Amino acid sequence: MIPSQILRKEIALVKKMSVARQTNLPFDAYEAVEIKRKGLQQETEAIQMQSNQLSKDVAIKKRSGDSVVQLLEELASIAKRKKELEQELRALLEEIRAFELQVPNLLDDRVPEGKDESDNQEVSKYGQIPEFGFTPKSHTELAPEELDFARAAKI
């Protein structure tokens, strides 16, 4: 999965790679949700700062013996608004996460463009490829009873 920061900062590159991977993802919708997320996050942070400042003011006024009823009411309304914003932000983050999980990994610059496997190029080989005088069997043919695929899948 591509890190969120790369997706945000290098969206053009990610779009290009997505086209090369022949995926059709709604990047416009993602960008709109991302803009909304930024706004909500800024607003949430601003309200948190305001809440912190009011809390300090309440403490100062309590020490001096002044009435803090108005400040506490304001603090309660700010807390309610902050909770609403955080719920909205959480929903947007879930939506963004769902989109991010659909985005394919970035391709290396050396990967040739192609439509299918026939366009692939062999870059290198490692080791000696053995030649047998018979047709080799797969591991499933060699030990079908001993292999427990259901348990292996759980592990």
PDB file of C-alpha atoms in Angstrom:
ATOM      1  CA  MET A   1       0.000   0.000   0.000  1.00  0.00           C
ATOM      2  CA  ILE A   2       1.207   3.470  -0.840  1.00  0.00           C
ATOM      3  CA  PRO A   3       1.781   5.722   2.192  1.00  0.00           C
ATOM      4  CA  SER A   4      -0.823   8.481   2.572  1.00  0.00           C
ATOM      5  CA  GLN A   5       1.808  11.228   2.361  1.00  0.00           C
ATOM      6  CA  ILE A   6       2.985  10.052  -1.067  1.00  0.00           C
ATOM      7  CA  LEU A   7      -0.588   9.756  -2.287  1.00  0.00           C
ATOM      8  CA  ARG A   8      -1.308  13.332  -1.147  1.00  0.00           C
ATOM      9  CA  LYS A   9       1.912  14.950  -2.351  1.00  0.00           C
ATOM     10  CA  GLU A  10       2.508  13.000  -5.561  1.00  0.00           C
ATOM     11  CA  ILE A  11      -1.026  12.380  -6.783  1.00  0.00           C
ATOM     12  CA  ALA A  12      -0.038  12.972 -10.425  1.00  0.00           C
ATOM     13  CA  LEU A  13       2.572  10.201 -10.246  1.00  0.00           C
ATOM     14  CA  VAL A  14       0.119   7.851  -8.559  1.00  0.00           C
ATOM     15  CA  LYS A  15      -2.503   8.591 -11.234  1.00  0.00           C
ATOM     16  CA  LYS A  16       0.049   7.874 -13.958  1.00  0.00           C
ATOM     17  CA  MET A  17       1.028   4.576 -12.339  1.00  0.00           C
ATOM     18  CA  SER A  18      -2.622   3.680 -11.875  1.00  0.00           C
ATOM     19  CA  VAL A  19      -3.214   4.165 -15.600  1.00  0.00           C
ATOM     20  CA  ALA A  20      -0.132   2.036 -16.357  1.00  0.00           C
ATOM     21  CA  ARG A  21      -1.599  -0.663 -14.110  1.00  0.00           C
ATOM     22  CA  GLN A  22      -4.887  -0.366 -16.002  1.00  0.00           C
ATOM     23  CA  THR A  23      -6.937   0.492 -12.935  1.00  0.00           C
ATOM     24  CA  ASN A  24      -9.800   2.930 -13.027  1.00  0.00           C
ATOM     25  CA  LEU A  25      -9.929   4.645  -9.651  1.00  0.00           C
ATOM     26  CA  PRO A  26     -11.974   7.760  -8.734  1.00  0.00           C
ATOM     27  CA  PHE A  27      -9.062  10.118  -8.007  1.00  0.00           C
ATOM     28  CA  ASP A  28     -11.279  13.197  -8.381  1.00  0.00           C
ATOM     29  CA  ALA A  29     -13.553  11.965  -5.595  1.00  0.00           C
ATOM     30  CA  TYR A  30     -10.498  11.171  -3.469  1.00  0.00           C
ATOM     31  CA  GLU A  31      -9.098  14.677  -3.957  1.00  0.00           C
ATOM     32  CA  ALA A  32     -12.452  16.233  -2.976  1.00  0.00           C
ATOM     33  CA  VAL A  33     -12.626  14.115   0.184  1.00  0.00           C
ATOM     34  CA  GLU A  34      -8.987  14.941   0.968  1.00  0.00           C
ATOM     35  CA  ILE A  35      -9.712  18.687   0.736  1.00  0.00           C
ATOM     36  CA  LYS A  36     -12.685  18.234   3.046  1.00  0.00           C
ATOM     37  CA  ARG A  37     -10.500  16.215   5.463  1.00  0.00           C
ATOM     38  CA  LYS A  38      -7.900  18.978   5.596  1.00  0.00           C
ATOM     39  CA  GLY A  39     -10.567  21.562   6.398  1.00  0.00           C
ATOM     40  CA  LEU A  40     -12.139  19.406   9.097  1.00  0.00           C
ATOM     41  CA  GLN A  41      -8.777  18.615  10.618  1.00  0.00           C
ATOM     42  CA  GLN A  42      -7.828  22.294  10.751  1.00  0.00           C
ATOM     43  CA  GLU A  43     -11.172  23.186  12.284  1.00  0.00           C
ATOM     44  CA  THR A  44     -10.838  20.383  14.857  1.00  0.00           C
ATOM     45  CA  GLU A  45      -7.351  21.560  15.791  1.00  0.00           C
ATOM     46  CA  ALA A  46      -8.540  25.167  16.086  1.00  0.00           C
ATOM     47  CA  ILE A  47     -11.405  24.130  18.365  1.00  0.00           C
ATOM     48  CA  GLN A  48      -8.971  22.066  20.456  1.00  0.00           C
ATOM     49  CA  MET A  49      -6.737  25.121  20.862  1.00  0.00           C
ATOM     50  CA  GLN A  50      -9.732  27.222  21.844  1.00  0.00           C
ATOM     51  CA  SER A  51     -10.807  24.562  24.349  1.00  0.00           C
ATOM     52  CA  ASN A  52      -7.322  24.457  25.857  1.00  0.00           C
ATOM     53  CA  GLN A  53      -7.245  28.231  26.221  1.00  0.00           C
ATOM     54  CA  LEU A  54     -10.690  28.307  27.837  1.00  0.00           C
ATOM     55  CA  SER A  55      -9.627  25.581  30.261  1.00  0.00           C
ATOM     56  CA  LYS A  56      -6.651  27.699  31.283  1.00  0.00           C
ATOM     57  CA  ASP A  57      -8.926  30.738  31.686  1.00  0.00           C
ATOM     58  CA  VAL A  58     -11.291  28.714  33.892  1.00  0.00           C
ATOM     59  CA  ALA A  59      -8.407  27.656  36.111  1.00  0.00           C
ATOM     60  CA  ILE A  60      -7.148  31.248  36.404  1.00  0.00           C
ATOM     61  CA  LYS A  61     -10.615  32.617  37.218  1.00  0.00           C
ATOM     62  CA  LYS A  62     -11.260  29.877  39.783  1.00  0.00           C
ATOM     63  CA  ARG A  63      -7.999  30.721  41.564  1.00  0.00           C
ATOM     64  CA  SER A  64      -8.958  34.377  41.686  1.00  0.00           C
ATOM     65  CA  GLY A  65     -12.486  33.546  42.899  1.00  0.00           C
ATOM     66  CA  ASP A  66     -14.345  34.884  39.839  1.00  0.00           C
ATOM     67  CA  SER A  67     -17.449  33.252  38.354  1.00  0.00           C
ATOM     68  CA  VAL A  68     -16.716  30.680  35.682  1.00  0.00           C
ATOM     69  CA  VAL A  69     -20.267  29.675  34.749  1.00  0.00           C
ATOM     70  CA  GLN A  70     -20.196  31.438  31.375  1.00  0.00           C
ATOM     71  CA  LEU A  71     -16.797  29.957  30.510  1.00  0.00           C
ATOM     72  CA  LEU A  72     -17.948  26.452  31.466  1.00  0.00           C
ATOM     73  CA  GLU A  73     -21.035  26.788  29.251  1.00  0.00           C
ATOM     74  CA  GLU A  74     -18.848  27.932  26.370  1.00  0.00           C
ATOM     75  CA  LEU A  75     -16.454  25.063  27.047  1.00  0.00           C
ATOM     76  CA  ALA A  76     -19.354  22.580  26.972  1.00  0.00           C
ATOM     77  CA  SER A  77     -20.607  23.890  23.596  1.00  0.00           C
ATOM     78  CA  ILE A  78     -17.064  23.718  22.206  1.00  0.00           C
ATOM     79  CA  ALA A  79     -16.696  20.120  23.455  1.00  0.00           C
ATOM     80  CA  LYS A  80     -19.971  19.189  21.753  1.00  0.00           C
ATOM     81  CA  ARG A  81     -18.876  20.766  18.450  1.00  0.00           C
ATOM     82  CA  LYS A  82     -15.465  19.102  18.716  1.00  0.00           C
ATOM     83  CA  LYS A  83     -17.087  15.700  19.187  1.00  0.00           C
ATOM     84  CA  GLU A  84     -19.246  16.235  16.075  1.00  0.00           C
ATOM     85  CA  LEU A  85     -16.209  17.266  14.024  1.00  0.00           C
ATOM     86  CA  GLU A  86     -14.197  14.278  15.219  1.00  0.00           C
ATOM     87  CA  GLN A  87     -17.002  11.900  14.169  1.00  0.00           C
ATOM     88  CA  GLU A  88     -17.128  13.514  10.726  1.00  0.00           C
ATOM     89  CA  LEU A  89     -13.358  13.345  10.463  1.00  0.00           C
ATOM     90  CA  ARG A  90     -13.321   9.683  11.488  1.00  0.00           C
ATOM     91  CA  ALA A  91     -15.873   8.863   8.772  1.00  0.00           C
ATOM     92  CA  LEU A  92     -13.809  10.722   6.165  1.00  0.00           C
ATOM     93  CA  LEU A  93     -10.640   8.947   7.253  1.00  0.00           C
ATOM     94  CA  GLU A  94     -12.382   5.582   6.841  1.00  0.00           C
ATOM     95  CA  GLU A  95     -13.481   6.594   3.344  1.00  0.00           C
ATOM     96  CA  ILE A  96      -9.951   7.720   2.482  1.00  0.00           C
ATOM     97  CA  ARG A  97      -8.492   4.491   3.883  1.00  0.00           C
ATOM     98  CA  ALA A  98     -10.875   2.407   1.768  1.00  0.00           C
ATOM     99  CA  PHE A  99      -9.697   4.288  -1.339  1.00  0.00           C
ATOM    100  CA  GLU A 100      -6.016   3.976  -0.377  1.00  0.00           C
ATOM    101  CA  LEU A 101      -6.385   0.200  -0.105  1.00  0.00           C
ATOM    102  CA  GLN A 102      -7.500   0.090  -3.753  1.00  0.00           C
ATOM    103  CA  VAL A 103      -4.497   2.018  -5.078  1.00  0.00           C
ATOM    104  CA  PRO A 104      -1.858  -0.304  -6.552  1.00  0.00           C
ATOM    105  CA  ASN A 105       1.810  -0.005  -5.614  1.00  0.00           C
ATOM    106  CA  LEU A 106       3.999   2.319  -7.625  1.00  0.00           C
ATOM    107  CA  LEU A 107       5.880   0.770 -10.505  1.00  0.00           C
ATOM    108  CA  ASP A 108       9.630   0.953 -10.793  1.00  0.00           C
ATOM    109  CA  ASP A 109      10.813   3.298 -13.557  1.00  0.00           C
ATOM    110  CA  ARG A 110      12.410   0.334 -15.336  1.00  0.00           C
ATOM    111  CA  VAL A 111       9.109  -1.524 -15.707  1.00  0.00           C
ATOM    112  CA  PRO A 112       8.083  -1.460 -19.371  1.00  0.00           C
ATOM    113  CA  GLU A 113       4.551  -0.484 -20.233  1.00  0.00           C
ATOM    114  CA  GLY A 114       2.417  -3.261 -21.607  1.00  0.00           C
ATOM    115  CA  LYS A 115      -1.076  -4.655 -21.742  1.00  0.00           C
ATOM    116  CA  ASP A 116      -0.372  -8.211 -20.563  1.00  0.00           C
ATOM    117  CA  GLU A 117       2.334 -10.772 -19.725  1.00  0.00           C
ATOM    118  CA  SER A 118       3.541 -10.985 -23.313  1.00  0.00           C
ATOM    119  CA  ASP A 119       4.970  -7.456 -22.965  1.00  0.00           C
ATOM    120  CA  ASN A 120       7.144  -8.476 -19.981  1.00  0.00           C
ATOM    121  CA  GLN A 121      10.905  -8.527 -20.379  1.00  0.00           C
ATOM    122  CA  GLU A 122      13.322 -10.847 -18.603  1.00  0.00           C
ATOM    123  CA  VAL A 123      15.822  -8.641 -16.818  1.00  0.00           C
ATOM    124  CA  SER A 124      18.105 -11.213 -15.218  1.00  0.00           C
ATOM    125  CA  LYS A 125      18.492 -14.859 -14.193  1.00  0.00           C
ATOM    126  CA  TYR A 126      20.157 -16.208 -11.104  1.00  0.00           C
ATOM    127  CA  GLY A 127      21.797 -19.596 -10.738  1.00  0.00           C
ATOM    128  CA  GLN A 128      21.786 -22.626 -12.971  1.00  0.00           C
ATOM    129  CA  ILE A 129      18.401 -23.873 -14.134  1.00  0.00           C
ATOM    130  CA  PRO A 130      18.399 -27.660 -13.737  1.00  0.00           C
ATOM    131  CA  GLU A 131      17.390 -29.905 -16.599  1.00  0.00           C
ATOM    132  CA  PHE A 132      15.657 -33.178 -15.777  1.00  0.00           C
ATOM    133  CA  GLY A 133      15.239 -36.313 -17.862  1.00  0.00           C
ATOM    134  CA  PHE A 134      11.663 -36.492 -16.601  1.00  0.00           C
ATOM    135  CA  THR A 135       8.752 -34.157 -15.913  1.00  0.00           C
ATOM    136  CA  PRO A 136       9.157 -32.803 -12.374  1.00  0.00           C
ATOM    137  CA  LYS A 137       6.165 -33.068 -10.037  1.00  0.00           C
ATOM    138  CA  SER A 138       4.833 -30.249  -7.899  1.00  0.00           C
ATOM    139  CA  HIS A 139       4.914 -30.390  -4.104  1.00  0.00           C
ATOM    140  CA  THR A 140       1.182 -31.127  -4.052  1.00  0.00           C
ATOM    141  CA  GLU A 141       1.666 -34.189  -6.253  1.00  0.00           C
ATOM    142  CA  LEU A 142       4.593 -35.475  -4.186  1.00  0.00           C
ATOM    143  CA  ALA A 143       2.877 -35.385  -0.779  1.00  0.00           C
ATOM    144  CA  PRO A 144      -0.856 -34.792  -1.166  1.00  0.00           C
ATOM    145  CA  GLU A 145      -1.883 -36.569   2.082  1.00  0.00           C
ATOM    146  CA  GLU A 146       0.819 -35.052   4.284  1.00  0.00           C
ATOM    147  CA  LEU A 147       0.053 -31.454   3.333  1.00  0.00           C
ATOM    148  CA  ASP A 148      -2.756 -29.789   5.277  1.00  0.00           C
ATOM    149  CA  PHE A 149      -3.667 -26.749   3.154  1.00  0.00           C
ATOM    150  CA  ALA A 150      -6.553 -25.672   5.406  1.00  0.00           C
ATOM    151  CA  ARG A 151      -4.261 -25.470   8.437  1.00  0.00           C
ATOM    152  CA  ALA A 152      -1.518 -23.775   6.397  1.00  0.00           C
ATOM    153  CA  ALA A 153      -4.002 -21.115   5.277  1.00  0.00           C
ATOM    154  CA  LYS A 154      -4.923 -20.390   8.906  1.00  0.00           C
ATOM    155  CA  ILE A 155      -1.305 -19.988   9.885  1.00  0.00           C
TER     156      ILE A 155
END
